[in-house]
Amino acid sequence: MILLYPSTETEFDNNGLGALSDAISCMVTEERNGAFELQMEYPMEGIHYGEIKKRCIILTEPDPFRDPQPFRIYRITRPLNGRITIYAQHITYDLSGVTVSPFTASSAVGAFSAIQRNATDNNLFSFQTDVLGTAEMTVDVPSSARSLLGGQEGSVLDVYGGEYEWDRYTVRLRGQRGQNSGVTIRYGKNLT
């Protein structure tokens, strides 16, 4: 089920603006500690086509094993052959608009606590971690919460390591996501 919500939705406890049941394709891509994005093709004659706008939110399951996740639309292509392509990023990209005041922390738990405590009042997100390592993290200038999580020198990911799990408005830093079952995929052997 692919549901469309207005840009202000935070609860996702109803059907929002409605189901996008006419979707031609919908693909979610998640990279480890990287991009988490949705790409969808939708026909111009599809139900709720007129309500699809930038900043609206699409709620869908990223894979069969996870709860539905919200993705904020950031780009809609011009119609081509009666179809549009919609690009959306996971709702945690909204952390780019949350400013965090300078702080110092000595653990991942302390860093997340400091980000929560020093964030501007538009922060809807919560932070959790099972990473127990200790190291000094210093933020000297106001920064966006998203940049403090990873992608730059001195970020939580750079200082403490781990793998992020994005779950709606919850950011989890895990020591390791998933498990190593010892299976390798080898070309010509077990790859179909």
PDB file of N, CA and C in Angstrom, residues 27-77:
ATOM      1  N   MET A  27      10.042   2.109  -6.181  1.00  0.00           N
ATOM      2  CA  MET A  27      11.258   1.437  -5.737  1.00  0.00           C
ATOM      3  C   MET A  27      11.921   2.258  -4.632  1.00  0.00           C
ATOM      4  N   VAL A  28      12.256   1.594  -3.527  1.00  0.00           N
ATOM      5  CA  VAL A  28      12.955   2.231  -2.421  1.00  0.00           C
ATOM      6  C   VAL A  28      14.378   1.690  -2.392  1.00  0.00           C
ATOM      7  N   THR A  29      15.344   2.585  -2.303  1.00  0.00           N
ATOM      8  CA  THR A  29      16.753   2.214  -2.249  1.00  0.00           C
ATOM      9  C   THR A  29      17.329   2.706  -0.940  1.00  0.00           C
ATOM     10  N   GLU A  30      17.974   1.796  -0.196  1.00  0.00           N
ATOM     11  CA  GLU A  30      18.641   2.187   1.042  1.00  0.00           C
ATOM     12  C   GLU A  30      20.076   1.684   1.007  1.00  0.00           C
ATOM     13  N   GLU A  31      21.004   2.593   1.187  1.00  0.00           N
ATOM     14  CA  GLU A  31      22.421   2.250   1.269  1.00  0.00           C
ATOM     15  C   GLU A  31      22.834   2.296   2.736  1.00  0.00           C
ATOM     16  N   ARG A  32      23.754   1.443   3.114  1.00  0.00           N
ATOM     17  CA  ARG A  32      24.220   1.441   4.495  1.00  0.00           C
ATOM     18  C   ARG A  32      24.860   2.786   4.810  1.00  0.00           C
ATOM     19  N   ASN A  33      24.322   3.465   5.826  1.00  0.00           N
ATOM     20  CA  ASN A  33      24.785   4.788   6.259  1.00  0.00           C
ATOM     21  C   ASN A  33      24.788   5.797   5.117  1.00  0.00           C
ATOM     22  N   GLY A  34      23.909   5.601   4.156  1.00  0.00           N
ATOM     23  CA  GLY A  34      23.857   6.499   3.004  1.00  0.00           C
ATOM     24  C   GLY A  34      22.436   6.850   2.631  1.00  0.00           C
ATOM     25  N   ALA A  35      22.217   6.943   1.347  1.00  0.00           N
ATOM     26  CA  ALA A  35      20.925   7.376   0.823  1.00  0.00           C
ATOM     27  C   ALA A  35      19.806   6.413   1.200  1.00  0.00           C
ATOM     28  N   PHE A  36      18.624   6.980   1.431  1.00  0.00           N
ATOM     29  CA  PHE A  36      17.405   6.207   1.680  1.00  0.00           C
ATOM     30  C   PHE A  36      16.313   6.949   0.931  1.00  0.00           C
ATOM     31  N   GLU A  37      16.066   6.515  -0.315  1.00  0.00           N
ATOM     32  CA  GLU A  37      15.201   7.278  -1.206  1.00  0.00           C
ATOM     33  C   GLU A  37      14.171   6.407  -1.912  1.00  0.00           C
ATOM     34  N   LEU A  38      13.138   7.059  -2.377  1.00  0.00           N
ATOM     35  CA  LEU A  38      12.049   6.423  -3.113  1.00  0.00           C
ATOM     36  C   LEU A  38      11.977   7.033  -4.502  1.00  0.00           C
ATOM     37  N   GLN A  39      11.707   6.192  -5.500  1.00  0.00           N
ATOM     38  CA  GLN A  39      11.462   6.664  -6.861  1.00  0.00           C
ATOM     39  C   GLN A  39      10.200   5.968  -7.346  1.00  0.00           C
ATOM     40  N   MET A  40       9.250   6.737  -7.825  1.00  0.00           N
ATOM     41  CA  MET A  40       7.967   6.188  -8.236  1.00  0.00           C
ATOM     42  C   MET A  40       7.517   6.787  -9.556  1.00  0.00           C
ATOM     43  N   GLU A  41       6.980   5.932 -10.432  1.00  0.00           N
ATOM     44  CA  GLU A  41       6.344   6.400 -11.664  1.00  0.00           C
ATOM     45  C   GLU A  41       4.849   6.377 -11.451  1.00  0.00           C
ATOM     46  N   TYR A  42       4.197   7.455 -11.872  1.00  0.00           N
ATOM     47  CA  TYR A  42       2.761   7.570 -11.646  1.00  0.00           C
ATOM     48  C   TYR A  42       2.096   8.164 -12.881  1.00  0.00           C
ATOM     49  N   PRO A  43       0.938   7.608 -13.294  1.00  0.00           N
ATOM     50  CA  PRO A  43       0.260   8.127 -14.491  1.00  0.00           C
ATOM     51  C   PRO A  43      -0.514   9.409 -14.189  1.00  0.00           C
ATOM     52  N   MET A  44      -0.630  10.261 -15.185  1.00  0.00           N
ATOM     53  CA  MET A  44      -1.366  11.509 -15.025  1.00  0.00           C
ATOM     54  C   MET A  44      -2.851  11.262 -14.802  1.00  0.00           C
ATOM     55  N   GLU A  45      -3.354  10.119 -15.253  1.00  0.00           N
ATOM     56  CA  GLU A  45      -4.767   9.794 -15.051  1.00  0.00           C
ATOM     57  C   GLU A  45      -5.001   9.093 -13.722  1.00  0.00           C
ATOM     58  N   GLY A  46      -3.958   8.844 -12.955  1.00  0.00           N
ATOM     59  CA  GLY A  46      -4.070   8.103 -11.701  1.00  0.00           C
ATOM     60  C   GLY A  46      -4.829   8.868 -10.642  1.00  0.00           C
ATOM     61  N   ILE A  47      -5.425   8.101  -9.740  1.00  0.00           N
ATOM     62  CA  ILE A  47      -6.182   8.698  -8.643  1.00  0.00           C
ATOM     63  C   ILE A  47      -5.231   9.538  -7.775  1.00  0.00           C
ATOM     64  N   HIS A  48      -5.683  10.668  -7.323  1.00  0.00           N
ATOM     65  CA  HIS A  48      -4.940  11.615  -6.489  1.00  0.00           C
ATOM     66  C   HIS A  48      -3.744  12.253  -7.207  1.00  0.00           C
ATOM     67  N   TYR A  49      -3.686  12.158  -8.530  1.00  0.00           N
ATOM     68  CA  TYR A  49      -2.581  12.783  -9.266  1.00  0.00           C
ATOM     69  C   TYR A  49      -2.486  14.279  -8.953  1.00  0.00           C
ATOM     70  N   GLY A  50      -3.622  14.956  -8.921  1.00  0.00           N
ATOM     71  CA  GLY A  50      -3.652  16.398  -8.679  1.00  0.00           C
ATOM     72  C   GLY A  50      -3.198  16.808  -7.294  1.00  0.00           C
ATOM     73  N   GLU A  51      -3.150  15.864  -6.368  1.00  0.00           N
ATOM     74  CA  GLU A  51      -2.762  16.179  -4.998  1.00  0.00           C
ATOM     75  C   GLU A  51      -1.278  15.910  -4.724  1.00  0.00           C
ATOM     76  N   ILE A  52      -0.590  15.321  -5.693  1.00  0.00           N
ATOM     77  CA  ILE A  52       0.845  15.039  -5.526  1.00  0.00           C
ATOM     78  C   ILE A  52       1.624  16.323  -5.748  1.00  0.00           C
ATOM     79  N   LYS A  53       2.253  16.799  -4.696  1.00  0.00           N
ATOM     80  CA  LYS A  53       3.008  18.059  -4.739  1.00  0.00           C
ATOM     81  C   LYS A  53       4.337  17.873  -4.021  1.00  0.00           C
ATOM     82  N   LYS A  54       5.280  18.775  -4.316  1.00  0.00           N
ATOM     83  CA  LYS A  54       6.540  18.778  -3.576  1.00  0.00           C
ATOM     84  C   LYS A  54       6.250  18.947  -2.088  1.00  0.00           C
ATOM     85  N   ARG A  55       7.050  18.313  -1.265  1.00  0.00           N
ATOM     86  CA  ARG A  55       6.986  18.328   0.201  1.00  0.00           C
ATOM     87  C   ARG A  55       5.885  17.432   0.762  1.00  0.00           C
ATOM     88  N   CYS A  56       4.974  16.919  -0.063  1.00  0.00           N
ATOM     89  CA  CYS A  56       4.013  15.930   0.438  1.00  0.00           C
ATOM     90  C   CYS A  56       4.780  14.687   0.855  1.00  0.00           C
ATOM     91  N   ILE A  57       4.124  13.819   1.607  1.00  0.00           N
ATOM     92  CA  ILE A  57       4.779  12.630   2.137  1.00  0.00           C
ATOM     93  C   ILE A  57       4.128  11.375   1.568  1.00  0.00           C
ATOM     94  N   ILE A  58       4.960  10.433   1.149  1.00  0.00           N
ATOM     95  CA  ILE A  58       4.497   9.128   0.676  1.00  0.00           C
ATOM     96  C   ILE A  58       4.884   8.102   1.734  1.00  0.00           C
ATOM     97  N   LEU A  59       3.914   7.313   2.181  1.00  0.00           N
ATOM     98  CA  LEU A  59       4.156   6.268   3.175  1.00  0.00           C
ATOM     99  C   LEU A  59       4.076   4.912   2.486  1.00  0.00           C
ATOM    100  N   THR A  60       5.148   4.138   2.558  1.00  0.00           N
ATOM    101  CA  THR A  60       5.173   2.816   1.938  1.00  0.00           C
ATOM    102  C   THR A  60       6.187   1.927   2.644  1.00  0.00           C
ATOM    103  N   GLU A  61       6.074   0.618   2.423  1.00  0.00           N
ATOM    104  CA  GLU A  61       7.029  -0.325   3.007  1.00  0.00           C
ATOM    105  C   GLU A  61       8.294  -0.343   2.158  1.00  0.00           C
ATOM    106  N   PRO A  62       9.456  -0.084   2.764  1.00  0.00           N
ATOM    107  CA  PRO A  62      10.704  -0.103   1.991  1.00  0.00           C
ATOM    108  C   PRO A  62      11.120  -1.520   1.599  1.00  0.00           C
ATOM    109  N   ASP A  63      10.705  -2.498   2.391  1.00  0.00           N
ATOM    110  CA  ASP A  63      10.957  -3.906   2.091  1.00  0.00           C
ATOM    111  C   ASP A  63       9.911  -4.727   2.850  1.00  0.00           C
ATOM    112  N   PRO A  64       9.782  -6.006   2.544  1.00  0.00           N
ATOM    113  CA  PRO A  64       8.722  -6.817   3.166  1.00  0.00           C
ATOM    114  C   PRO A  64       8.879  -7.042   4.669  1.00  0.00           C
ATOM    115  N   PHE A  65      10.025  -6.714   5.236  1.00  0.00           N
ATOM    116  CA  PHE A  65      10.290  -7.025   6.635  1.00  0.00           C
ATOM    117  C   PHE A  65      10.209  -5.818   7.564  1.00  0.00           C
ATOM    118  N   ARG A  66       9.861  -4.658   7.047  1.00  0.00           N
ATOM    119  CA  ARG A  66       9.844  -3.438   7.858  1.00  0.00           C
ATOM    120  C   ARG A  66       8.490  -2.772   7.809  1.00  0.00           C
ATOM    121  N   ASP A  67       8.236  -1.953   8.822  1.00  0.00           N
ATOM    122  CA  ASP A  67       7.009  -1.168   8.864  1.00  0.00           C
ATOM    123  C   ASP A  67       7.060  -0.093   7.783  1.00  0.00           C
ATOM    124  N   PRO A  68       5.899   0.399   7.358  1.00  0.00           N
ATOM    125  CA  PRO A  68       5.881   1.488   6.367  1.00  0.00           C
ATOM    126  C   PRO A  68       6.663   2.702   6.858  1.00  0.00           C
ATOM    127  N   GLN A  69       7.359   3.330   5.929  1.00  0.00           N
ATOM    128  CA  GLN A  69       8.202   4.482   6.240  1.00  0.00           C
ATOM    129  C   GLN A  69       7.754   5.702   5.433  1.00  0.00           C
ATOM    130  N   PRO A  70       7.861   6.908   6.011  1.00  0.00           N
ATOM    131  CA  PRO A  70       7.501   8.131   5.291  1.00  0.00           C
ATOM    132  C   PRO A  70       8.659   8.688   4.459  1.00  0.00           C
ATOM    133  N   PHE A  71       8.338   9.112   3.255  1.00  0.00           N
ATOM    134  CA  PHE A  71       9.312   9.708   2.342  1.00  0.00           C
ATOM    135  C   PHE A  71       8.758  11.046   1.865  1.00  0.00           C
ATOM    136  N   ARG A  72       9.559  12.108   2.006  1.00  0.00           N
ATOM    137  CA  ARG A  72       9.126  13.450   1.594  1.00  0.00           C
ATOM    138  C   ARG A  72       9.524  13.695   0.146  1.00  0.00           C
ATOM    139  N   ILE A  73       8.547  14.126  -0.658  1.00  0.00           N
ATOM    140  CA  ILE A  73       8.775  14.387  -2.084  1.00  0.00           C
ATOM    141  C   ILE A  73       9.640  15.638  -2.240  1.00  0.00           C
ATOM    142  N   TYR A  74      10.725  15.503  -3.005  1.00  0.00           N
ATOM    143  CA  TYR A  74      11.582  16.667  -3.261  1.00  0.00           C
ATOM    144  C   TYR A  74      11.657  17.021  -4.741  1.00  0.00           C
ATOM    145  N   ARG A  75      11.192  16.118  -5.611  1.00  0.00           N
ATOM    146  CA  ARG A  75      11.249  16.421  -7.046  1.00  0.00           C
ATOM    147  C   ARG A  75      10.167  15.642  -7.775  1.00  0.00           C
ATOM    148  N   ILE A  76       9.506  16.323  -8.712  1.00  0.00           N
ATOM    149  CA  ILE A  76       8.519  15.689  -9.580  1.00  0.00           C
ATOM    150  C   ILE A  76       8.864  16.111 -11.004  1.00  0.00           C
ATOM    151  N   THR A  77       9.078  15.146 -11.878  1.00  0.00           N
ATOM    152  CA  THR A  77       9.458  15.470 -13.250  1.00  0.00           C
ATOM    153  C   THR A  77       8.246  15.956 -14.040  1.00  0.00           C
TER     154      THR A  77
END
